[in-house]
Short mmCIF file of C-alpha atoms and ligand atoms in Angstrom, two decimals:
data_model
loop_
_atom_site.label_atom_id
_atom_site.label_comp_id
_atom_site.label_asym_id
_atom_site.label_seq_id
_atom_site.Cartn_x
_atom_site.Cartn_y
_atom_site.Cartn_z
CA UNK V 1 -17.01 -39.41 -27.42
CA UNK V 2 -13.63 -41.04 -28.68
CA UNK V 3 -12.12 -42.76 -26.17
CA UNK V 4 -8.65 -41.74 -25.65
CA UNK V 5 -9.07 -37.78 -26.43
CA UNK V 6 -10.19 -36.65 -23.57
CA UNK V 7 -9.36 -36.85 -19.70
CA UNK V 8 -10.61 -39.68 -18.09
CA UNK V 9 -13.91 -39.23 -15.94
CA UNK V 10 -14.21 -39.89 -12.88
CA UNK V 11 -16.42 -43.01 -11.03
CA UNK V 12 -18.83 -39.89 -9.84
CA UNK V 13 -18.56 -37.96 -13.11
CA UNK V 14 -19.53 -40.99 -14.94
CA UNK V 15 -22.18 -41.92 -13.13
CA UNK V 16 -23.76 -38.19 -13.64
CA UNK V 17 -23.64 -39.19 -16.76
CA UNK V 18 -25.95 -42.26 -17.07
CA UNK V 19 -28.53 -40.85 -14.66
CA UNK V 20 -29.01 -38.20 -16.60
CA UNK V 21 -29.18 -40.80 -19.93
CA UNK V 22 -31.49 -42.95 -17.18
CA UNK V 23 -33.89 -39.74 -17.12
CA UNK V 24 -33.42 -39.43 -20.52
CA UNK V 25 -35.05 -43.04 -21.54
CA UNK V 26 -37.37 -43.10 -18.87
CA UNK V 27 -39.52 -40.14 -20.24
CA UNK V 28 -39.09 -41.47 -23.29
CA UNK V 29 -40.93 -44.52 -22.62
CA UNK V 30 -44.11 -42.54 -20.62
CA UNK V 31 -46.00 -42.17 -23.83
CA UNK V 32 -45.86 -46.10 -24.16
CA UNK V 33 -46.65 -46.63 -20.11
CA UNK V 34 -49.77 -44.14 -20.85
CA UNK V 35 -51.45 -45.78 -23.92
CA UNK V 36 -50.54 -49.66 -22.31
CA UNK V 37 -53.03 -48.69 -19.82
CA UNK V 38 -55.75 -47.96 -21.91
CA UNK V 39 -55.26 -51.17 -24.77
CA UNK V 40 -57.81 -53.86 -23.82
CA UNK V 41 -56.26 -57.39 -23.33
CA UNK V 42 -57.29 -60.74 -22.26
CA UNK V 43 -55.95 -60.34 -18.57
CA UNK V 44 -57.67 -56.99 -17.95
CA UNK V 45 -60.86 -58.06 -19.66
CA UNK V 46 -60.90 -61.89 -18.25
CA UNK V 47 -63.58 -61.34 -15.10
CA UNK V 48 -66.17 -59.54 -18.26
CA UNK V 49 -65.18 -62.87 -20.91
CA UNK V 50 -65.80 -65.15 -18.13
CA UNK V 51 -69.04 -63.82 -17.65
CA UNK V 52 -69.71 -64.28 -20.84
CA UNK V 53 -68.77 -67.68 -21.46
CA UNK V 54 -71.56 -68.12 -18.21
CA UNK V 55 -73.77 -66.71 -20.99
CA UNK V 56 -72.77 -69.33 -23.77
CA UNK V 57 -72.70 -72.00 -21.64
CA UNK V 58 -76.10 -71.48 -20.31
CA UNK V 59 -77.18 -70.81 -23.79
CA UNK V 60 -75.94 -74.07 -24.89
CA UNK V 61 -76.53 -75.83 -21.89
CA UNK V 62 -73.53 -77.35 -21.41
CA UNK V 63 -71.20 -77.42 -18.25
CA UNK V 64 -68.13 -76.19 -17.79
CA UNK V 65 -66.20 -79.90 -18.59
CA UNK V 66 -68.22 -79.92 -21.89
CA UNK V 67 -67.05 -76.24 -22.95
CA UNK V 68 -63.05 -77.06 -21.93
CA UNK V 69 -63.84 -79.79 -24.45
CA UNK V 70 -62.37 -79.25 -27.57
CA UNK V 71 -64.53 -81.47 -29.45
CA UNK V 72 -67.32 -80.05 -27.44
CA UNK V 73 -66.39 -76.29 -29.14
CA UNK V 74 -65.27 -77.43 -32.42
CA UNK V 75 -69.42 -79.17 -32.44
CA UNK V 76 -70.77 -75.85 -31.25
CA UNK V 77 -68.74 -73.63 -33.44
CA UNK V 78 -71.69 -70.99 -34.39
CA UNK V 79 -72.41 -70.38 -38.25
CA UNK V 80 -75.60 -69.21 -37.85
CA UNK V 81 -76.09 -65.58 -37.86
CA UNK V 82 -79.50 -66.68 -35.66
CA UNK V 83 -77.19 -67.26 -33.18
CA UNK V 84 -75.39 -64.65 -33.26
CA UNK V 85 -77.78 -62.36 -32.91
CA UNK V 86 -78.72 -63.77 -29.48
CA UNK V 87 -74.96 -63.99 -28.05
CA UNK V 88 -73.69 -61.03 -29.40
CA UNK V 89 -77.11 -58.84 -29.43
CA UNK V 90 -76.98 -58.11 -33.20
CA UNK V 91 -79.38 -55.70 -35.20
CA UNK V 92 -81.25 -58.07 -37.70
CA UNK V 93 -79.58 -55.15 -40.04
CA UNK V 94 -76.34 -57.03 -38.85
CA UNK V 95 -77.83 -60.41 -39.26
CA UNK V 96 -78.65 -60.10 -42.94
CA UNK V 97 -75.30 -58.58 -43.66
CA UNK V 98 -73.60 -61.27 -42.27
CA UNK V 99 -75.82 -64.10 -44.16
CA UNK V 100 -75.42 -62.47 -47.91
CA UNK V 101 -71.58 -62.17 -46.61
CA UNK V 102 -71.64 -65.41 -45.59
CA UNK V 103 -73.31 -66.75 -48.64
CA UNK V 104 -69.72 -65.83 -50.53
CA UNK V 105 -67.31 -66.44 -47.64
CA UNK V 106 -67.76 -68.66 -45.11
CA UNK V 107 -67.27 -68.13 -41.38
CA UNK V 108 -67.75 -69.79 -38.64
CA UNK V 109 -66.23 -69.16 -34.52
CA UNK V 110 -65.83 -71.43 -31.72
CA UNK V 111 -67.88 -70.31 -28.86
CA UNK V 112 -64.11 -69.77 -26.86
CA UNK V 113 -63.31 -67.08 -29.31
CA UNK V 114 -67.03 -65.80 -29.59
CA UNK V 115 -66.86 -65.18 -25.80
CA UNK V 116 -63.56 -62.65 -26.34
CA UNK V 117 -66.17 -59.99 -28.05
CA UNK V 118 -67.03 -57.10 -26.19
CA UNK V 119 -70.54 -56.83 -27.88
CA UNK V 120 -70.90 -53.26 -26.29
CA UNK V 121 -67.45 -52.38 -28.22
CA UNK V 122 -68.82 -51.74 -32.30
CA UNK V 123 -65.00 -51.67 -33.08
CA UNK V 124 -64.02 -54.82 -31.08
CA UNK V 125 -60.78 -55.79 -32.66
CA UNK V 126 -61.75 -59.82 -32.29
CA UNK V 127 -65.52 -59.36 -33.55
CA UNK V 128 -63.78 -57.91 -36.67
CA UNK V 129 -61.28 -60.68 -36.87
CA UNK V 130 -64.23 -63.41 -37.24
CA UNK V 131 -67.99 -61.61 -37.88
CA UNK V 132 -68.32 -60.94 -41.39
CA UNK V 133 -68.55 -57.67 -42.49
CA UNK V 134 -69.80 -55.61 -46.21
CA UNK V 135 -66.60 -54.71 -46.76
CA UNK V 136 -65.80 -58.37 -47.48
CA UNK V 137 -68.56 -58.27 -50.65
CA UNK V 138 -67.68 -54.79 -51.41
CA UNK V 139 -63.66 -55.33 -52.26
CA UNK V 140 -63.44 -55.16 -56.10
CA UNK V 141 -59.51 -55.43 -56.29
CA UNK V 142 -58.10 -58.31 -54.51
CA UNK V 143 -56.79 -61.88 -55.72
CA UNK V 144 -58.17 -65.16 -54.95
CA UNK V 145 -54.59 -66.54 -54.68
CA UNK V 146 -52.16 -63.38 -55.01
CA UNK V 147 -49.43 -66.27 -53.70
CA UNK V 148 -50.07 -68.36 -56.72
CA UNK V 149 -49.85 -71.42 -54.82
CA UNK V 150 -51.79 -73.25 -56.81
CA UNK V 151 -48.93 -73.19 -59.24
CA UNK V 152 -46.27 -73.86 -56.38
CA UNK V 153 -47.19 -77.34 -55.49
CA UNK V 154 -45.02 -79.84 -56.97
CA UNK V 155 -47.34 -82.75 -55.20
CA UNK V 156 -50.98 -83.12 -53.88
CA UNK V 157 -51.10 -81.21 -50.45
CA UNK V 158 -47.73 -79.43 -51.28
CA UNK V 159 -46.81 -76.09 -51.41
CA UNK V 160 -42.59 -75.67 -51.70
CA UNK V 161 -41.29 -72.31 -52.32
CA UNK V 162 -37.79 -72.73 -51.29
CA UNK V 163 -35.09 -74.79 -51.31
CA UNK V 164 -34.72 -76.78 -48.07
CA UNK V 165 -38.06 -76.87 -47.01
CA UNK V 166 -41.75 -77.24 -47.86
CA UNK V 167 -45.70 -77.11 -46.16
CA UNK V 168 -48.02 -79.79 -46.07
CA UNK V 169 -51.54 -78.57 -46.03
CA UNK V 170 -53.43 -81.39 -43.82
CA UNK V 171 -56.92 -79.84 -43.70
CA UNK V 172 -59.08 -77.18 -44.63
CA UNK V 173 -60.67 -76.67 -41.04
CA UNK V 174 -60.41 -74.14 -38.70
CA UNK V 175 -61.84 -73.67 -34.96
CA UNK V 176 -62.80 -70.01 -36.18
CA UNK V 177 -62.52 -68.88 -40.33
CA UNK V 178 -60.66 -65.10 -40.15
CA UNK V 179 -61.86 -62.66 -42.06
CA UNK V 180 -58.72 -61.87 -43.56
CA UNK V 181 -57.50 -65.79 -44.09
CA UNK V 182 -55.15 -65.21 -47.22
CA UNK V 183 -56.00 -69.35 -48.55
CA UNK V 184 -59.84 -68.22 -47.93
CA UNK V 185 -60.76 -69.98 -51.41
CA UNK V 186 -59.68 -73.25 -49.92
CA UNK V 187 -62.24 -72.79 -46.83
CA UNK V 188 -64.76 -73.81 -49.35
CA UNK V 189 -68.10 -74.67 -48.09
CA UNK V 190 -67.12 -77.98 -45.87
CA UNK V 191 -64.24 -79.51 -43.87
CA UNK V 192 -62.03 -81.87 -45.37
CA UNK V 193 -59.04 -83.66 -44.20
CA UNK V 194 -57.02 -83.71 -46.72
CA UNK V 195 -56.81 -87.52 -47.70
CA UNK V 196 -54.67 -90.12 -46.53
CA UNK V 197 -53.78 -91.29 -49.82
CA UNK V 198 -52.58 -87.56 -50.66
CA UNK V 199 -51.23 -87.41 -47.31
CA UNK V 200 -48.99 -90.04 -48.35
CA UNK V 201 -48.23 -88.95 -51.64
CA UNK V 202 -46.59 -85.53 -49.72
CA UNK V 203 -44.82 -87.84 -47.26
CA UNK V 204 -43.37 -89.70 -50.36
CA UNK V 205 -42.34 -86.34 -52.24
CA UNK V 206 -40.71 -85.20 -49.02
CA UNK V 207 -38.51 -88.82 -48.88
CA UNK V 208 -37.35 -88.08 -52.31
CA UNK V 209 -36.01 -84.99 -52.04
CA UNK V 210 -33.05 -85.51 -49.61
CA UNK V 211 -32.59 -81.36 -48.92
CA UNK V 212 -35.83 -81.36 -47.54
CA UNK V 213 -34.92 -80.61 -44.06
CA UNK V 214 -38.27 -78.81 -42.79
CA UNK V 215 -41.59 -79.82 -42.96
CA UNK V 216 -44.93 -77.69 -41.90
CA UNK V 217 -47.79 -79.08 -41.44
CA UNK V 218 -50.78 -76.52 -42.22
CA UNK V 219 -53.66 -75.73 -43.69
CA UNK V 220 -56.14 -74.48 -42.28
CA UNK V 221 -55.07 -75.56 -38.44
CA UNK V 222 -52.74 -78.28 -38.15
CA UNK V 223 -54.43 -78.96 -34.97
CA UNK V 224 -57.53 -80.13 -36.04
CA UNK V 225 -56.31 -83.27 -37.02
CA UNK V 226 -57.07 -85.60 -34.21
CA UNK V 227 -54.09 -86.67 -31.96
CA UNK V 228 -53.81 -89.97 -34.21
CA UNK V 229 -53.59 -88.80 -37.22
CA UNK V 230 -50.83 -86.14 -36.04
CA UNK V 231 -49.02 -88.87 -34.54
CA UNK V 232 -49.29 -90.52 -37.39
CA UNK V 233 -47.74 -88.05 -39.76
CA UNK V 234 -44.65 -86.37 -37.27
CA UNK V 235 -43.81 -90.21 -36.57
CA UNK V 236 -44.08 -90.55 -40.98
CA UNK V 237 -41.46 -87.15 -40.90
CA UNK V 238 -39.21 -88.72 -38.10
CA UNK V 239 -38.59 -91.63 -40.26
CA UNK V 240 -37.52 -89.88 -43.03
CA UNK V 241 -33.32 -89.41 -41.92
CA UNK V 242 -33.34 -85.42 -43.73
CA UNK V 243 -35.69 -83.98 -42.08
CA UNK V 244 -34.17 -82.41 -39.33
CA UNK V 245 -37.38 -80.44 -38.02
CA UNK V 246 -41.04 -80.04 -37.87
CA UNK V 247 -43.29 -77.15 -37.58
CA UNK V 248 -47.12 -77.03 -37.15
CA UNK V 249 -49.40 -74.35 -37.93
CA UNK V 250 -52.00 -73.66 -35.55
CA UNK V 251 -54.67 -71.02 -34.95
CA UNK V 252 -55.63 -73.14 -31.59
CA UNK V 253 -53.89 -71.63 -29.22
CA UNK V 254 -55.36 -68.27 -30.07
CA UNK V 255 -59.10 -69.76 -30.97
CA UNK V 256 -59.28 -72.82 -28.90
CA UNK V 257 -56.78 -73.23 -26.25
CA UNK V 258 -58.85 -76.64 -24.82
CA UNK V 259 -56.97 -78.13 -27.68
CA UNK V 260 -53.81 -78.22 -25.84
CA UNK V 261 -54.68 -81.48 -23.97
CA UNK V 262 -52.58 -83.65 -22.05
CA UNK V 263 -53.08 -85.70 -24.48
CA UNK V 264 -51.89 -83.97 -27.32
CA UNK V 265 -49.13 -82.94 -25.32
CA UNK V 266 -47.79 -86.89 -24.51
CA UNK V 267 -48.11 -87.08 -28.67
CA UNK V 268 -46.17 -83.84 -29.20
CA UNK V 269 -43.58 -84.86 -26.76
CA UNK V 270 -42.38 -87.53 -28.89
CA UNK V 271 -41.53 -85.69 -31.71
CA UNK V 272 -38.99 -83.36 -30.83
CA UNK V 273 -38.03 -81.19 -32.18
CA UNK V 274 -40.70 -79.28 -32.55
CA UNK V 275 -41.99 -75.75 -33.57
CA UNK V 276 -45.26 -74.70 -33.18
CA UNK V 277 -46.09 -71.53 -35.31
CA UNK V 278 -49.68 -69.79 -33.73
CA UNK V 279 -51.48 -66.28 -35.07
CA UNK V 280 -52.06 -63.01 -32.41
CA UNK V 281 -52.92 -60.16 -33.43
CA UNK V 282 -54.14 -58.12 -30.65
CA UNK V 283 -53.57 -58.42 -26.79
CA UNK V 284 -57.45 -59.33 -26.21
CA UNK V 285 -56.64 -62.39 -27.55
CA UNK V 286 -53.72 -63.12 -24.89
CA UNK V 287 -55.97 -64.45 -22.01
CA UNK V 288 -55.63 -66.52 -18.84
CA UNK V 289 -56.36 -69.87 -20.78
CA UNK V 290 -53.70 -68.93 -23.39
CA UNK V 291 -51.35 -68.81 -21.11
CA UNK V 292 -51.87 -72.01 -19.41
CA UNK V 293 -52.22 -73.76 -23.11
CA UNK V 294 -48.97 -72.29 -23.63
CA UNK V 295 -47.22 -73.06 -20.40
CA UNK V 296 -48.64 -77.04 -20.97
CA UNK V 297 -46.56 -76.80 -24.69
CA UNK V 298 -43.34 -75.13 -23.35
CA UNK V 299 -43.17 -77.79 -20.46
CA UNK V 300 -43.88 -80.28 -23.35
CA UNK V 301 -40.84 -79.20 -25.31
CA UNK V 302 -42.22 -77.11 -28.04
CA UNK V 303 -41.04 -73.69 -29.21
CA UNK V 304 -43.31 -71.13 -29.64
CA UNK V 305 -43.37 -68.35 -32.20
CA UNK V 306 -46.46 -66.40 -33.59
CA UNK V 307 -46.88 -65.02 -36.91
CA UNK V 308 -49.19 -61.81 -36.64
CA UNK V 309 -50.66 -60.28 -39.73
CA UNK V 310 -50.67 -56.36 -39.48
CA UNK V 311 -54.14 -55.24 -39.58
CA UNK V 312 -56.01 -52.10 -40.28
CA UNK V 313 -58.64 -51.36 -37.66
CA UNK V 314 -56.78 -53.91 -35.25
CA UNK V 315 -52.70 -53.94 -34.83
CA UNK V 316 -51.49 -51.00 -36.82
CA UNK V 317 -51.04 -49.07 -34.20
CA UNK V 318 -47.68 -48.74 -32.86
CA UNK V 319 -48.47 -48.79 -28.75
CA UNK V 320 -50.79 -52.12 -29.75
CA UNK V 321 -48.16 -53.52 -31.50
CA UNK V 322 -45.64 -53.57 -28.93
CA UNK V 323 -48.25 -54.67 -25.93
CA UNK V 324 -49.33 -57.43 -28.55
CA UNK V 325 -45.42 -58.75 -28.55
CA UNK V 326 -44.33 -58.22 -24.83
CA UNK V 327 -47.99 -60.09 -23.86
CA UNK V 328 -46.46 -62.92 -26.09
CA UNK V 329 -43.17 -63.14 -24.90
CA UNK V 330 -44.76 -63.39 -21.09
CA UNK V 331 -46.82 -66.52 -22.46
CA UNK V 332 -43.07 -67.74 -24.14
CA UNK V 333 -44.13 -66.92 -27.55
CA UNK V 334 -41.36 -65.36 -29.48
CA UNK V 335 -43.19 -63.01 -32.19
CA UNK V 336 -41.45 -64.44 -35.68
CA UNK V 337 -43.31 -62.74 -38.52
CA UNK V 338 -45.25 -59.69 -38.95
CA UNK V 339 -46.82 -60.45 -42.02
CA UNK V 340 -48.00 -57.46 -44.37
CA UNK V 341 -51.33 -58.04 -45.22
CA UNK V 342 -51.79 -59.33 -49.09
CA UNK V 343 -54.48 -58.53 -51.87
CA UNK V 344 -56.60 -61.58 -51.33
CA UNK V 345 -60.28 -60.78 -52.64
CA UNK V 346 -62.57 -60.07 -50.34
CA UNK V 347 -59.75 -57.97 -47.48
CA UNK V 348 -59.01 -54.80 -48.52
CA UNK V 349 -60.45 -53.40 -45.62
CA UNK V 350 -57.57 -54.32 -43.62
CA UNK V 351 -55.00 -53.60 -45.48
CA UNK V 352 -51.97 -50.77 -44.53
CA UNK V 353 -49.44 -49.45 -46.61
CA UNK V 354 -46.46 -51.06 -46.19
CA UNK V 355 -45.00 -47.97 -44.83
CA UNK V 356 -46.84 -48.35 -41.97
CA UNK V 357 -45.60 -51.56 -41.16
CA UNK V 358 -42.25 -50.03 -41.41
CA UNK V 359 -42.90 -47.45 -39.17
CA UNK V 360 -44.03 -49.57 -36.92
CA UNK V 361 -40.95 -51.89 -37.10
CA UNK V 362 -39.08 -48.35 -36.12
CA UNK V 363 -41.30 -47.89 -33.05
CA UNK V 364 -40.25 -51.38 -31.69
CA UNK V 365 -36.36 -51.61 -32.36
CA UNK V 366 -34.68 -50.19 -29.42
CA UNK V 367 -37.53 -49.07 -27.43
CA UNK V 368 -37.91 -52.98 -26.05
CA UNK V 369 -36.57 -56.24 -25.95
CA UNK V 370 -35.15 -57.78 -29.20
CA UNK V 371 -37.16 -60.43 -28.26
CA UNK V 372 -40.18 -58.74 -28.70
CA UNK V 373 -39.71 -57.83 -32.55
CA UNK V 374 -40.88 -60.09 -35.55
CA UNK V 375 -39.22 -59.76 -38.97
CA UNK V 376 -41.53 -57.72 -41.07
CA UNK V 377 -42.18 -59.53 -43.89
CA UNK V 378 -44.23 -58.36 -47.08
CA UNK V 379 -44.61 -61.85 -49.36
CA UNK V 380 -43.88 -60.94 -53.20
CA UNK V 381 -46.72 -61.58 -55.43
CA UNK V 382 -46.85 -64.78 -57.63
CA UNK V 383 -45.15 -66.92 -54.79
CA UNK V 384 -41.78 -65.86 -54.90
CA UNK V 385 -41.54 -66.06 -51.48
CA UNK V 386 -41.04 -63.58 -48.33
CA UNK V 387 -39.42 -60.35 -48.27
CA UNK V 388 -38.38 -58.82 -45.44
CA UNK V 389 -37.74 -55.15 -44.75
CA UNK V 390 -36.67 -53.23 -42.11
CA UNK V 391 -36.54 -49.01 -41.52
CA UNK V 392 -33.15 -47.88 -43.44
CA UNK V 393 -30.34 -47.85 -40.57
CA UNK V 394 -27.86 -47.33 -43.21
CA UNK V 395 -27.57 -44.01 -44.09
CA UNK V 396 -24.76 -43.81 -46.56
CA UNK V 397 -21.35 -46.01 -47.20
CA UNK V 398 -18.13 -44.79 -49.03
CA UNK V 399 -14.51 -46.50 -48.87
CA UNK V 400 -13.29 -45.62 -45.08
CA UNK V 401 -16.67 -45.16 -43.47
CA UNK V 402 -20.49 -45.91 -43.45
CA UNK V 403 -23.01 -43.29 -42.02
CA UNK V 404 -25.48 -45.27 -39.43
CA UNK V 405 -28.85 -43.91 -37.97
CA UNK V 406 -29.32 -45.71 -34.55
CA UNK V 407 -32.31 -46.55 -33.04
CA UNK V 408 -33.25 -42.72 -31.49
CA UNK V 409 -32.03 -41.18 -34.84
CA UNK V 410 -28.84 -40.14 -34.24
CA UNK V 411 -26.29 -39.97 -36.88
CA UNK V 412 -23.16 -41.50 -36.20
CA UNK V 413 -19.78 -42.51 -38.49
CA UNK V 414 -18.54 -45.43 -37.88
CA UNK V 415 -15.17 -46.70 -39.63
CA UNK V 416 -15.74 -49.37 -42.04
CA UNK V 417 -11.82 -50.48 -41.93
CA UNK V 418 -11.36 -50.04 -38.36
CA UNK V 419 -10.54 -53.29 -37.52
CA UNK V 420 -9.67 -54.69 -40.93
CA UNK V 421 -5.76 -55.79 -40.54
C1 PLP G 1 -43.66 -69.33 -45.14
C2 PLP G 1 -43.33 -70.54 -45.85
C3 PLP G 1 -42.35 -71.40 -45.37
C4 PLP G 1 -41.57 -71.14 -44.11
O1 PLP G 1 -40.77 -70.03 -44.21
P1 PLP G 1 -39.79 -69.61 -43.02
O2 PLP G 1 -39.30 -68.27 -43.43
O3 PLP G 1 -38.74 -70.66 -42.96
O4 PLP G 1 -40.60 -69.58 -41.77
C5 PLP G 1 -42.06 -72.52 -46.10
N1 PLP G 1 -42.71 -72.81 -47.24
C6 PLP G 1 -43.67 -72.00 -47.73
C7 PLP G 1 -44.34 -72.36 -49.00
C8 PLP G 1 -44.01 -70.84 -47.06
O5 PLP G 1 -44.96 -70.03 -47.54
#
């Protein structure tokens, strides 16, 4: 109500007033409260994964120092549907679905993320994140490289869509291959490092081109380079007087949160500043460990930000989504991107429409933290680069006024010259 036309309340009027608004938002959040409950995540389900990490472990006999070894995991990631079947209790039905799957796309999974699958659960969110499935074989219309970025990169290892800053793909490896990896056609059929030589050649392209001010380092996972050859490479970027920051890609913290060493963080420390870019996509993936990988990083300096990918069958749902981005920000990873997912061959099982992604972008505005709400972002074919979009707030503009929709749908005018002198 305009200020000014009407009597002024009183204290006891006013505050009438916002209990009543208090009431108001509180039942509006009960639907939210209800579903929370009921959406598995990596704190309510720790005692069951721990148990069945027991199971790996004894299964590998190893110990508990060899398993919160990442070298130890990344040596025992399982590729072998053999396997498989025994940790996960597979059908051979399963088995030989997953080996003709395999055959065309490769997968593999640390035992760490293996152990998040609630074998009992046939639509387990994470087991459909990194088990193959016939859907993979069966998707006619996807691209092998819908971001054309074979044509984007202006130097071995580079990809540079814009104009201040670039990625440097440093490997092909992964502590876990997702089933809906958008650069699966680089997974190929064994891990490289990308070479030193081309390594260098990036490095040089970045020197040369003085509005370079942001480097990533991806690939793959940035993090499976060992803590030498990362060293190596942020020291390379620190020399270089433009570039002003560096960002690493990283599936780790999500698939292998033993890589967060002391170690690595003494080698991260030097480099500030430093972003580190990781991938939820459901809260069963938020666990106990991740939290404690995370809290090593944030004590190390490193900002935190996670690029989800919406997912049929696993995030589009708008009570998932929101647990998935307040679990985050209680680890002190701000969601950045929700990425919509794109036609890459052999993932058209999980893809939404985009409205759906807007929707759910409308669910999260307003009903919690602004912190907790990535930029939707839908990447234009061909590589022309992201694209975000956002519900329509703006209902209509004209010379005086625009029409606004808030958050809860109301309609409001608001004068566009108000304060214009
Ligand atoms: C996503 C991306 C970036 C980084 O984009 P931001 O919006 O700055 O996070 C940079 N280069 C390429 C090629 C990318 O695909």
């Amino acid at each position: 109500m305009p200020v000014g036309q009407e009597k002024e309340k009183s204290i006891a009027e006013k505050r009438e007033i916002a209990l009543k608004r208090a009431a108001e938002l509180k039942s509006q959040i009960k639907p939210y409260l209800q579903a929370r409950e009921k959406i598995p995540d990596g704190f309510s389900k720790w005692e069951e994964i721990q148990k069945r990490q027991a199971a790996i472990k004894k299964f590998f006999q190893a110990d508990e120092n060899e398993w919160q070894d990442w070298h130890w995991q990344l040596k025992h990631r399982i590729t072998e549907s053999e396997t498989l079947v025994k940790i996960l209790h597979l059908s051979q039905e399963e088995a030989a679905i997953i080996d003709k799957v395999g055959a065309k796309y490769r997968w593999a999974s640390s035992p760490y993320y293996l152990s998040l699958i609630d074998p009992d659960d046939s639509c387990c969110p994470v087991k459909k994140m990194c088990i193959p499935s016939k859907e993979e074989i069966l998707d006619e219309n996807g691209k092998e490289d819908p971001m054309a970025e074979e044509y984007t990169s202006p130097a071995p290892a580079v990809t540079r869509r814009y104009p201040d800053r670039l990625i440097i793909k440093v490997t092909n490896q992964c502590a876990m291959y997702c089933r809906h990896c958008q650069r699966r056609r680089l997974i190929g059929e064994v891990d490289r490092v990308t070479p030193r030589r081309q390594l260098e050649q990036a490095l040089e392209y970045v020197k040369k081109n003085e509005e370079i001010r942001d480097v990533l380092l991806t690939g793959g996972d940035a993090l499976m380079l060992n803590n030498d050859l990362l060293d190596w490479l942020l020291t390379e970027l620190d020399k270089i007087g433009h570039v002003e920051i560096k960002r690493l890609g990283t599936r780790t913290l999500v698939t292998m949160p033993m890589r967060i060493t002391d170690a690595l963080c003494r080698v991260l420390e030097k480099h500030w500043p430093l972003y580190i870019n990781t991938h939820f996509n459901h809260p069963l993936e938020i666990t106990p460990a991740v939290k404690e990988a995370a809290r090593k990083l944030t004590r190390t300096g490193v900002a935190l930000g996670n690029q989800a990918v919406l997912l049929a069958g696993i995030n589009n749902d708008e009570h998932v989504m929101k647990k998935l981005n307040q679990m985050l920000l209680k680890c002190m990873i701000r969601p950045y991107y929700l990425f919509h997912a794109k036609a890459v061959k052999g993932t058209n099982h999980f893809r939404t429409r985009v409205e759906e992604g807007i929707y759910l972008m409308e669910k999260l505005r307003g009903y919690t933290s602004g912190l907790a709400i990535p930029t939707y972002i839908v990447n234009a074919p061909d590589g022309y680069g992201k694209t975000p979009l956002l519900p329509q707030y703006l209902v209509s503009s004209s010379a005086d006024k625009v029409v606004l929709r808030t958050w809860e749908n109301r309609i409001i005018e608001y004068r566009n010259d108000e304060d214009i002198q």
